[in-house]
Coordinates of C-alpha atoms in Angstrom, one line a residue:
X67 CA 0.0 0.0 0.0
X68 CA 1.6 3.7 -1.2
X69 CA -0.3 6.4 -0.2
X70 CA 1.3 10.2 -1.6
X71 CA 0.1 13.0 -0.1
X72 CA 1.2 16.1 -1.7
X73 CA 0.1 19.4 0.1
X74 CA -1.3 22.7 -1.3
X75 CA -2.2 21.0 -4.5
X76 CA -4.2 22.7 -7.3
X77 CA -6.0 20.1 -9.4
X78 CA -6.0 22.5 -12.2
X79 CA -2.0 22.1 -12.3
X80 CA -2.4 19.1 -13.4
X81 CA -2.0 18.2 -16.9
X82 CA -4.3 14.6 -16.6
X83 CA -7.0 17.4 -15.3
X84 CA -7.1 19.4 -18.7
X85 CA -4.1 21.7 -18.1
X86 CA -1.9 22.4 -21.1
X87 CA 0.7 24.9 -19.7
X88 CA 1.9 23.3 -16.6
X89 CA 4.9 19.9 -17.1
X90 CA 3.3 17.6 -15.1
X91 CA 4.2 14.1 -16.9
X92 CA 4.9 11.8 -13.7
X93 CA 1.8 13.2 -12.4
X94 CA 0.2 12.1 -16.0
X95 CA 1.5 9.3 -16.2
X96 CA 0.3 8.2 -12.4
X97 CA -3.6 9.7 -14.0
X98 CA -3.2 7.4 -17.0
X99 CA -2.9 4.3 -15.3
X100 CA -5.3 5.2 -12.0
X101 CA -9.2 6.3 -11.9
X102 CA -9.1 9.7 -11.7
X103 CA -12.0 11.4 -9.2
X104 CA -12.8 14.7 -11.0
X105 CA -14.3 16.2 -8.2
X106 CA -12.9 15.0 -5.8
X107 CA -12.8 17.8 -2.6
X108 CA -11.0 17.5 1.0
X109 CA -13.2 16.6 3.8
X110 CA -12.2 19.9 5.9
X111 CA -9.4 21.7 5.3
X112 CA -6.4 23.0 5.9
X113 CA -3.3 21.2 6.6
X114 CA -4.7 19.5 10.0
X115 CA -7.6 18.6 10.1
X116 CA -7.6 17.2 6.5
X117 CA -4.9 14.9 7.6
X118 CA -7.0 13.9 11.0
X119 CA -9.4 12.5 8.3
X120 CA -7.2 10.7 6.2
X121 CA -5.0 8.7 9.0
X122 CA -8.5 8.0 10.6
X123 CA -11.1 7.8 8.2
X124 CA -13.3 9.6 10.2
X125 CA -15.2 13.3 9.4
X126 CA -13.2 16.7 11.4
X127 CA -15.9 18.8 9.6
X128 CA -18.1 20.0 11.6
X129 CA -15.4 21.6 14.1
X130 CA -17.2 21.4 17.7
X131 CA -16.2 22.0 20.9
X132 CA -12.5 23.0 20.1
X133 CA -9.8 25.4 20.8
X134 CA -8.4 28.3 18.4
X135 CA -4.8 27.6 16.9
X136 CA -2.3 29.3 18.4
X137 CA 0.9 30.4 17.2
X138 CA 2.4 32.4 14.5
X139 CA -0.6 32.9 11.8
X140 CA -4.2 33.2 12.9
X141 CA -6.5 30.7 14.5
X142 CA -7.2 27.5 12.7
X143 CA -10.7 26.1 14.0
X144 CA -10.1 22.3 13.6
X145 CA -6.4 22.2 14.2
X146 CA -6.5 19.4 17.0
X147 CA -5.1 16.0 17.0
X148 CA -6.7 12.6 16.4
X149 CA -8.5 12.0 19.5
X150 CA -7.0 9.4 21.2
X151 CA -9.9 6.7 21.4
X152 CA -10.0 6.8 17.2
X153 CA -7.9 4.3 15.8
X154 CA -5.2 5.3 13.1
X155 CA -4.7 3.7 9.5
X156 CA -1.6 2.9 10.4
X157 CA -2.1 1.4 14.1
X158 CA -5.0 -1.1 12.0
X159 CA -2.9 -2.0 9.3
X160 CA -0.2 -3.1 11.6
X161 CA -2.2 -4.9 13.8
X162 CA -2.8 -6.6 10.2
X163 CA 0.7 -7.4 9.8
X164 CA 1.9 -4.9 7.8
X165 CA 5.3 -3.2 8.3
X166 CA 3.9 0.7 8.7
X167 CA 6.1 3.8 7.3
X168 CA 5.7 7.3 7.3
X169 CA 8.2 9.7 5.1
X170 CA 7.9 13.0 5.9
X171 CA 8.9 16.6 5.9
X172 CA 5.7 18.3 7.0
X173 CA 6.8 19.4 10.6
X174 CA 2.5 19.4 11.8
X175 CA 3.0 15.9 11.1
X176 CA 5.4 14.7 13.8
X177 CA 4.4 17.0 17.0
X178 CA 3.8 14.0 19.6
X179 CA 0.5 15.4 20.7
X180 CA -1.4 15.5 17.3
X181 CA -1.2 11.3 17.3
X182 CA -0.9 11.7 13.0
X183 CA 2.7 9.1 13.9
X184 CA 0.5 6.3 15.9
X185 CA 1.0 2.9 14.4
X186 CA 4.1 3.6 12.5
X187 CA 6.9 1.4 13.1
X188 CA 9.0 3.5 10.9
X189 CA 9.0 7.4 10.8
X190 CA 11.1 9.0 8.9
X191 CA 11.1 13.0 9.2
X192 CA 12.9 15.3 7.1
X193 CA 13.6 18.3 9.1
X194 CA 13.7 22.3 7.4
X195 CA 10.3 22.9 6.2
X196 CA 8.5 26.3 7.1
X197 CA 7.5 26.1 10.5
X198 CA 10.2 23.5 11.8
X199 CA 12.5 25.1 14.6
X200 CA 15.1 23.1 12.9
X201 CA 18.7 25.0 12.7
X202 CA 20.1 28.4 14.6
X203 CA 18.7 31.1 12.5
X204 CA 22.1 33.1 12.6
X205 CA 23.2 29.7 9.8
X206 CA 21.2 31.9 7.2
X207 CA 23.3 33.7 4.7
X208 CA 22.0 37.1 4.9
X209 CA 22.9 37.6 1.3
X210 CA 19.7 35.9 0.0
X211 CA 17.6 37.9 1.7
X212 CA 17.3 40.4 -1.2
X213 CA 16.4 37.4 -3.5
X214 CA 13.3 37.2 -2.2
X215 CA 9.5 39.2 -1.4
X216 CA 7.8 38.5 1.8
X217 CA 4.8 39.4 3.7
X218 CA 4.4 38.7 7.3
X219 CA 0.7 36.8 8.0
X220 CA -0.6 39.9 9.3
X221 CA -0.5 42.1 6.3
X222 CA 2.7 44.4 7.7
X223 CA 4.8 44.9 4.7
X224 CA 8.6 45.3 6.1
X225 CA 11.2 46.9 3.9
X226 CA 15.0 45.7 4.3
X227 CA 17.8 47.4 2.2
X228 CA 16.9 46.9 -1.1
X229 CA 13.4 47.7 -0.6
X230 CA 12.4 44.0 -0.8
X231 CA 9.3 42.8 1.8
X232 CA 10.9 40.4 4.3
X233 CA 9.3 38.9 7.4
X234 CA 12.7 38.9 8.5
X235 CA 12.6 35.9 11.6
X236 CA 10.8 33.7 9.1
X237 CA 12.4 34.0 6.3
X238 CA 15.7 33.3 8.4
X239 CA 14.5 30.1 10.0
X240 CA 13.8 28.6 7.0
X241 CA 16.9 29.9 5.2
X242 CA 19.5 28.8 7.9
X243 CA 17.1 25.0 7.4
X244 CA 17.9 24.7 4.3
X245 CA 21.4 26.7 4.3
X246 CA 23.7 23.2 3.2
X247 CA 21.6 23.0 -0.2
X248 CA 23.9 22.2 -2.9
X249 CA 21.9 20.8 -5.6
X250 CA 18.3 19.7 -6.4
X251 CA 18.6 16.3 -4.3
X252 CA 19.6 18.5 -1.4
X253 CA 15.9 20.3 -1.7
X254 CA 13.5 19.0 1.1
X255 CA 10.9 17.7 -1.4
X256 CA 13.7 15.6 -3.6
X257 CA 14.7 14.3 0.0
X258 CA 11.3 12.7 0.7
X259 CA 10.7 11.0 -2.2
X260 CA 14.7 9.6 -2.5
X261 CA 14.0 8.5 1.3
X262 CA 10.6 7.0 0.9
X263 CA 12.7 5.1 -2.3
X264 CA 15.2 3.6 0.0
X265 CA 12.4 2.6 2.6
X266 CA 10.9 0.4 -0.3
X267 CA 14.8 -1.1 -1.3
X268 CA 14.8 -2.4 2.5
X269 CA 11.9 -3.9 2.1
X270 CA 11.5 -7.8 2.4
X271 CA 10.1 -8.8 -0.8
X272 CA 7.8 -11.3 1.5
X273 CA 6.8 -8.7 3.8
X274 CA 3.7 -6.3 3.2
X275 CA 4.1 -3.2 4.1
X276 CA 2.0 0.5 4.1
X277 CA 4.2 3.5 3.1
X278 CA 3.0 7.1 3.8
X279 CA 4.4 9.8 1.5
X280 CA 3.7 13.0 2.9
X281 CA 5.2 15.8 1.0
X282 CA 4.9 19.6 2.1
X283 CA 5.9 20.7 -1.0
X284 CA 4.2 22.9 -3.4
X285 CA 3.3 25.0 -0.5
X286 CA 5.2 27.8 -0.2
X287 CA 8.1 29.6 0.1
X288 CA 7.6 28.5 -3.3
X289 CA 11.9 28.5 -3.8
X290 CA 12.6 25.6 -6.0
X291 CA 15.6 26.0 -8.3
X292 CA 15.2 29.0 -10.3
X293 CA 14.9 27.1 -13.7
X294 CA 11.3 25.6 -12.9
X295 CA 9.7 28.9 -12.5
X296 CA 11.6 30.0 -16.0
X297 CA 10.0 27.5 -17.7
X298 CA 6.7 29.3 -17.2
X299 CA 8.1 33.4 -16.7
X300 CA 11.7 33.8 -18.0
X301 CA 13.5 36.8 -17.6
X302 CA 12.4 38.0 -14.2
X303 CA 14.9 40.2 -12.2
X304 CA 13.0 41.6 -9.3
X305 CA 12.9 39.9 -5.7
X306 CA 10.6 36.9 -6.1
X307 CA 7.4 36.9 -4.0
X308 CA 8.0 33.1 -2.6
X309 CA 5.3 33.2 -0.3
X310 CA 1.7 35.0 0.0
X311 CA 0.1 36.9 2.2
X312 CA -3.4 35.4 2.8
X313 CA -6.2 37.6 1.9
X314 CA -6.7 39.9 -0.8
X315 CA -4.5 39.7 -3.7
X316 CA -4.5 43.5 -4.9
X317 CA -1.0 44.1 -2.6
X318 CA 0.5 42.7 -5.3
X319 CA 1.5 44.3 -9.1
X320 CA 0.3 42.4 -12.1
X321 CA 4.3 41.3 -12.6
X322 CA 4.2 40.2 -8.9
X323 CA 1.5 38.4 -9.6
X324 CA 2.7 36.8 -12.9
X325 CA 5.4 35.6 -11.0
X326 CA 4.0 34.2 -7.8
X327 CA 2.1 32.0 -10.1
X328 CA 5.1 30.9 -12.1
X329 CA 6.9 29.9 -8.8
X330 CA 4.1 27.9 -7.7
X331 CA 3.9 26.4 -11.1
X332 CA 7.5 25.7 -11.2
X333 CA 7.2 24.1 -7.3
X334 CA 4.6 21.5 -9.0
X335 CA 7.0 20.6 -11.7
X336 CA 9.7 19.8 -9.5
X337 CA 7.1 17.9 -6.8
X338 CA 6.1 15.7 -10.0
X339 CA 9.9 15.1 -11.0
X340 CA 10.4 13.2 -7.6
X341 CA 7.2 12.0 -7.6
X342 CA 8.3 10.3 -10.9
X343 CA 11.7 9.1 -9.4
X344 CA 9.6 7.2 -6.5
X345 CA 7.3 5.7 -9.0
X346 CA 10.2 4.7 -11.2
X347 CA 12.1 3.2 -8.0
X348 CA 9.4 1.3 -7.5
X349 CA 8.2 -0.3 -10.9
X350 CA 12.0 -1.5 -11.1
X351 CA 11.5 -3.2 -7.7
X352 CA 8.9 -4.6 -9.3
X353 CA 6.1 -3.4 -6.4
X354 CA 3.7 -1.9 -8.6
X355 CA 2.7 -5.4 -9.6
X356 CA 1.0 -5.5 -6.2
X357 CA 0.4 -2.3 -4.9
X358 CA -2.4 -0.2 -4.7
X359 CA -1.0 3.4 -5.0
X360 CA -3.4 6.6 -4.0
X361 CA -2.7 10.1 -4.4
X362 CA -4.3 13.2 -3.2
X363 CA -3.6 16.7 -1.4
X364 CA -5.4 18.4 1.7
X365 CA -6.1 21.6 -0.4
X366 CA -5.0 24.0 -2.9
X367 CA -4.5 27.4 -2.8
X368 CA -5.7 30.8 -4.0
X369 CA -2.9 32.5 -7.1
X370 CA -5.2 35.8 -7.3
X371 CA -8.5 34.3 -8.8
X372 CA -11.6 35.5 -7.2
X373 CA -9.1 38.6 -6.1
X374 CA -7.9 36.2 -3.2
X375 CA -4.1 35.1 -2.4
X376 CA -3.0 32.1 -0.8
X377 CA -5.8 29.6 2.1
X378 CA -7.7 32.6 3.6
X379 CA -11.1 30.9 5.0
X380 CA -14.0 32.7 3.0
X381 CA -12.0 31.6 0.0
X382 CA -13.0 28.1 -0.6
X383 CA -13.4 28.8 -4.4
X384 CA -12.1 25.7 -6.7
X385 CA -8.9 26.9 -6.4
X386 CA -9.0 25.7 -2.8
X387 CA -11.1 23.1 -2.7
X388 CA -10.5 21.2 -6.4
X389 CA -7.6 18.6 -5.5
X390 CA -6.5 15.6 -7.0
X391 CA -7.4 12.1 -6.2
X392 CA -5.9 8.6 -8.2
X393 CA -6.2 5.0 -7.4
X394 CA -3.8 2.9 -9.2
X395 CA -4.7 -0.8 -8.7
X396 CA -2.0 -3.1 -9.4
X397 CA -4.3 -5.5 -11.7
X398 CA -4.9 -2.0 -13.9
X399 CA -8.8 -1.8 -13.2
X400 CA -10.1 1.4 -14.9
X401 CA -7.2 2.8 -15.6
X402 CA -6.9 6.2 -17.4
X403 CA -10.8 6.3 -16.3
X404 CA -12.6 9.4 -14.9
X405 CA -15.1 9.2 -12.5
X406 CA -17.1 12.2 -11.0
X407 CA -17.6 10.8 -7.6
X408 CA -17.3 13.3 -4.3
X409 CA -14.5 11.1 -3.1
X410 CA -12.5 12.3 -0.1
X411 CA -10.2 12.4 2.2
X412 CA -12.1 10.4 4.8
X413 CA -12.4 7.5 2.6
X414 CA -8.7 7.0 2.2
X415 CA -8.3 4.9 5.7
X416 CA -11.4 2.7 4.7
X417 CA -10.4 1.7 1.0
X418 CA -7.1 0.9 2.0
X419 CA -8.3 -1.3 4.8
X420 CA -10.5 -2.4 2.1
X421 CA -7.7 -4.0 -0.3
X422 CA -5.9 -5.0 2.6
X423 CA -8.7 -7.4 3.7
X424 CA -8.9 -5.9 7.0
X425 CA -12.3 -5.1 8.9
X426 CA -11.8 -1.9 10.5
X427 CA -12.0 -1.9 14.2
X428 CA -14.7 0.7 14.6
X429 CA -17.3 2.1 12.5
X430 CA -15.4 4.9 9.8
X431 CA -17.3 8.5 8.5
X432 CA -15.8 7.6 5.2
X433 CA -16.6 4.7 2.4
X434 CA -14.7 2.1 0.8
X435 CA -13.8 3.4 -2.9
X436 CA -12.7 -0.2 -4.0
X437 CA -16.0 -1.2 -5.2
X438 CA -16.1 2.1 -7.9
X439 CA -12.5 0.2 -8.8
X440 CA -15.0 -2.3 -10.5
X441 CA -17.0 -0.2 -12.0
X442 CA -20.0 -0.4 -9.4
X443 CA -21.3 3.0 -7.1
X444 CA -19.8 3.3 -3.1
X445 CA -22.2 2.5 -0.7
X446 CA -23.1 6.1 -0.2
X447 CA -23.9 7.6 -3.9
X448 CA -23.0 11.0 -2.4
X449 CA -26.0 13.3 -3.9
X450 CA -23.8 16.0 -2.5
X451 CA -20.8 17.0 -0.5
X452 CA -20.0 19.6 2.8
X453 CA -16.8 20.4 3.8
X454 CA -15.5 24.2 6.1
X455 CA -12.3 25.8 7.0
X456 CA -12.4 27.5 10.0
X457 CA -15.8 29.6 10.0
X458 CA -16.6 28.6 6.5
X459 CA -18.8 26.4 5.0
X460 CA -18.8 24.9 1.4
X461 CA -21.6 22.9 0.2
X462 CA -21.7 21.2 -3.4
X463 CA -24.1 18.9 -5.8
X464 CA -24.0 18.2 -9.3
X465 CA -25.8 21.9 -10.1
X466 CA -24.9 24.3 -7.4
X467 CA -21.7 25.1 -5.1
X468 CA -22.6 27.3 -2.2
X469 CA -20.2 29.3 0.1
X470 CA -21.3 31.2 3.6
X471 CA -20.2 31.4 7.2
X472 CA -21.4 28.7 9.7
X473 CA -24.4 30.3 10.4
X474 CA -25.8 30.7 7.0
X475 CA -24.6 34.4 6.6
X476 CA -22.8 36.0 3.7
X477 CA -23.5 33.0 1.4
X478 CA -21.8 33.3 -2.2
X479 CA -24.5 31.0 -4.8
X480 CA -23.1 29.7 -8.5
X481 CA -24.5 27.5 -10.8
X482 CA -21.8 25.1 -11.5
X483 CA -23.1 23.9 -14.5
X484 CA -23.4 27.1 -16.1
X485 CA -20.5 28.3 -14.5
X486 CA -18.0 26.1 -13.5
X487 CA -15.7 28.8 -13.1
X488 CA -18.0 30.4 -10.4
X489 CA -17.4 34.2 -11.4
X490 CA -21.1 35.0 -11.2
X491 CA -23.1 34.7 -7.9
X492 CA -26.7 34.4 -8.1
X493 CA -27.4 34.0 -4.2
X494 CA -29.6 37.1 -4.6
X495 CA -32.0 36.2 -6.8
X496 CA -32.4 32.4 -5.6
X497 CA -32.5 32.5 -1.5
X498 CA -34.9 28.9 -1.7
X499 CA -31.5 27.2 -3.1
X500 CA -29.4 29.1 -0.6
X501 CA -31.6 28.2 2.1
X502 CA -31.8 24.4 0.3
X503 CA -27.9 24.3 0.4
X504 CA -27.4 25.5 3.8
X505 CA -29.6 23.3 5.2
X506 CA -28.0 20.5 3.5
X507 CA -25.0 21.2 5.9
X508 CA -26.9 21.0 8.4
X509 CA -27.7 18.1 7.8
X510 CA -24.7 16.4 7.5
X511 CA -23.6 18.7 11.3
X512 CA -26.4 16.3 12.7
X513 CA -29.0 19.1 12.8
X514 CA -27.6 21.1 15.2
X515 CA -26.2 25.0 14.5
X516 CA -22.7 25.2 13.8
X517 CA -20.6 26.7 16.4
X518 CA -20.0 30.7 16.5
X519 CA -16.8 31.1 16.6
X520 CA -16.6 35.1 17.1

């Protein structure tokens, strides 16, 4: 069992999801021989509490009874750990005799309290992303500062010599993380997929195991070597804006702009290179002959579409909510197949379970996707779909995608049919279908109002 989680993943990056501008082929390659869930959404979002759902298989959406983030951006409602009396993926699949590891460089991932390493024998973390403690910040050469434009999360714009924006302590912590980089394999996300390789060239060839790729990368500082952005913006010469300020995206010029996207776009190109070299480590081991492979992300982000910038709450637009899902099955059942299910993260834990032919210990939130693998419906046909971030809800069916706070307010109404793009909100003239959609979540919050969370 492979399970790749990429973070901060826009399924519209994707070339096997109808982009033509974007090199994506490892990523294309993975769509063409996997079914491919086109609308496939996170469960809740953003970087915790999507991942509480996939290592337990349970719903974090609606966020009840919990306690506001802390720490160096604003509150994230949802942010808590897997409650202790939930079993893991990875605690069940061992009990079922598998040898359990986890390969990753997301630093949420591995703080003892949030329970997301439970059940894995083998962790392997790759220290130096944004937000890991990791080296003195005095290692940072001070002479890259001016390569780069950055906000701090409140909105402060602070000017160093050279008049570039620096959030000075940030920018220095991850800088003097990363200072020993050399060449590409020295880059954080090359290191996870060269170490989750070597985990599968250990590997008894007798002995099953479940491997958890969990890559923090393409989420910013988007600072991959230079030549991936100049494939899509050559040419630039100003300090490049590696890392957004969430909110409104009018800060920034149009050049800016141009650019942040063409960073981002150049951090998936690189992510699907090394996604490649794991894939291609592990076809010449001969594992993909019986190994069922899933990929997905937790979210994607906001590149100045809708006038927003990077995972702020209201925006849950398809830019932020449109990820990509795959199952590859090793027998090649629908591959290169589309299917427009509302799979999720939730369902990841019970599918995998699934193929493994182990009954989960308790009742799961999410479904088994296996059965879609041969060509039949899950056992909930998923009419429609609810997921929130923080204060926000999102509700979706096949005709309509409705935005609004939890208690109904400020909804935002498209017609997704019409308007997939969702530029033009017709909540005013239709409040029966905004009522109808909000009541569908609801529903699926057990009936009750959602928490305020003023």
């Amino acid at each position: 069992m492979i399970l790749i989680v990429t973070d901060t993943t826009r399924r519209d990056h994707i070339g096997a999801y109808g982009n033509d501008w974007i090199q994506t082929p490892n990523l294309d390659k993975l769509a063409a021989d996997s079914l491919r869930f086109t609308r496939a959404v996170p469960e809740a979002m953003p970087t915790v509490p999507a991942r509480r759902s996939i290592h337990s298989g349970m719903r974090t959406f609606p966020f009840r009874n919990w306690v506001k983030r802390s720490g160096n951006e604003s509150g994230v409602w949802g942010w808590q750990h897997i409650p202790d009396d939930q079993p893991t993926l990875a605690e069940q699949m061992s009990a079922g005799g598998y040898t359990t590891i986890l390969v990753s460089d997301n630093p949420h991932t591995f703080k003892p309290s949030m329970n997301f390493a439970r059940g894995f024998k083998s962790l392997q973390w790759i220290r130096g992303q944004e937000g890991d403690d990791y080296m003195p910040p005095w290692l940072a050469d001070d002479r890259f500062l001016d390569q780069y434009m950055y906000q701090d999360a409140g909105g402060e714009e602070l000017t160093s010599k050279g008049e570039n924006l620096l959030l000075a302590n940030e920018l220095k912590q991850y800088l003097a993380n990363n200072a020993d980089r050399a060449r590409e394999e020295d880059y954080l996300c090359a290191k996870v997929f060269r170490t989750a390789a070597r985990m599968l060239e250990s590997t008894p060839p007798d002995q099953p195991f479940f491997l958890a790729i969990d890559s923090f990368d393409p989420h910013e500082p988007w600072d991959a070597p230079r030549h991936y952005a100049d494939l899509y913006d050559p040419g630039y010469t100003d300090p490049e804006p590696v890392s957004p300020r969430y909110g409104k995206s009018d800060y920034l010029t149009d050049r800016q702009l141009k650019r942040m996207r063409a960073l981002y776009a150049g951090e998936m190109t690189m992510v699907d290179r090394w996604i490649g070299y794991f894939m291609g480590q592990a076809e010449r081991l001969g594992l993909l002959e019986n190994s069922l492979v899933i990929m997905t992300s937790d979210h994607g982000m906001a590149l100045g579409e809708h006038g927003a910038l990077g995972k702020p709450s209201f925006a849950l637009w398809p830019e932020m909510t449109d990820t990509p899902f795959f199952i590859r099955h090793p027998d090649g059942k629908r591959a290169g197949e589309a299917m427009d299910y509302f799979a999720s993260t939730h369902d990841i834990a019970p599918t995998i379970l699934s193929f493994a032919g182990i009954e989960p210990e308790t009742r799961l939130d999410g479904v088994d996707l296996m059965p879609t693998l041969e060509g039949e419906t899950p056992s909930d046909p998923r009419d429609y779909f609810t997921s929130g971030m923080n204060d926000y809800v999102w509700v979706s069916d096949r005709q309509y995608t409705m935005i609004s706070k939890n208690d109904g307010s400020e909804a935002v109404l498209y017609d997704i049919v019409a308007d997939p793009d969702q530029q033009n909100d017709i909540a005013a003239d239709n409040p029966d279908i905004v009522k109808h959609m909000f009541s569908l979540v609801l529903k699926d919050a057990g009936g009750e109002p959602l928490p305020s969370y003023a």
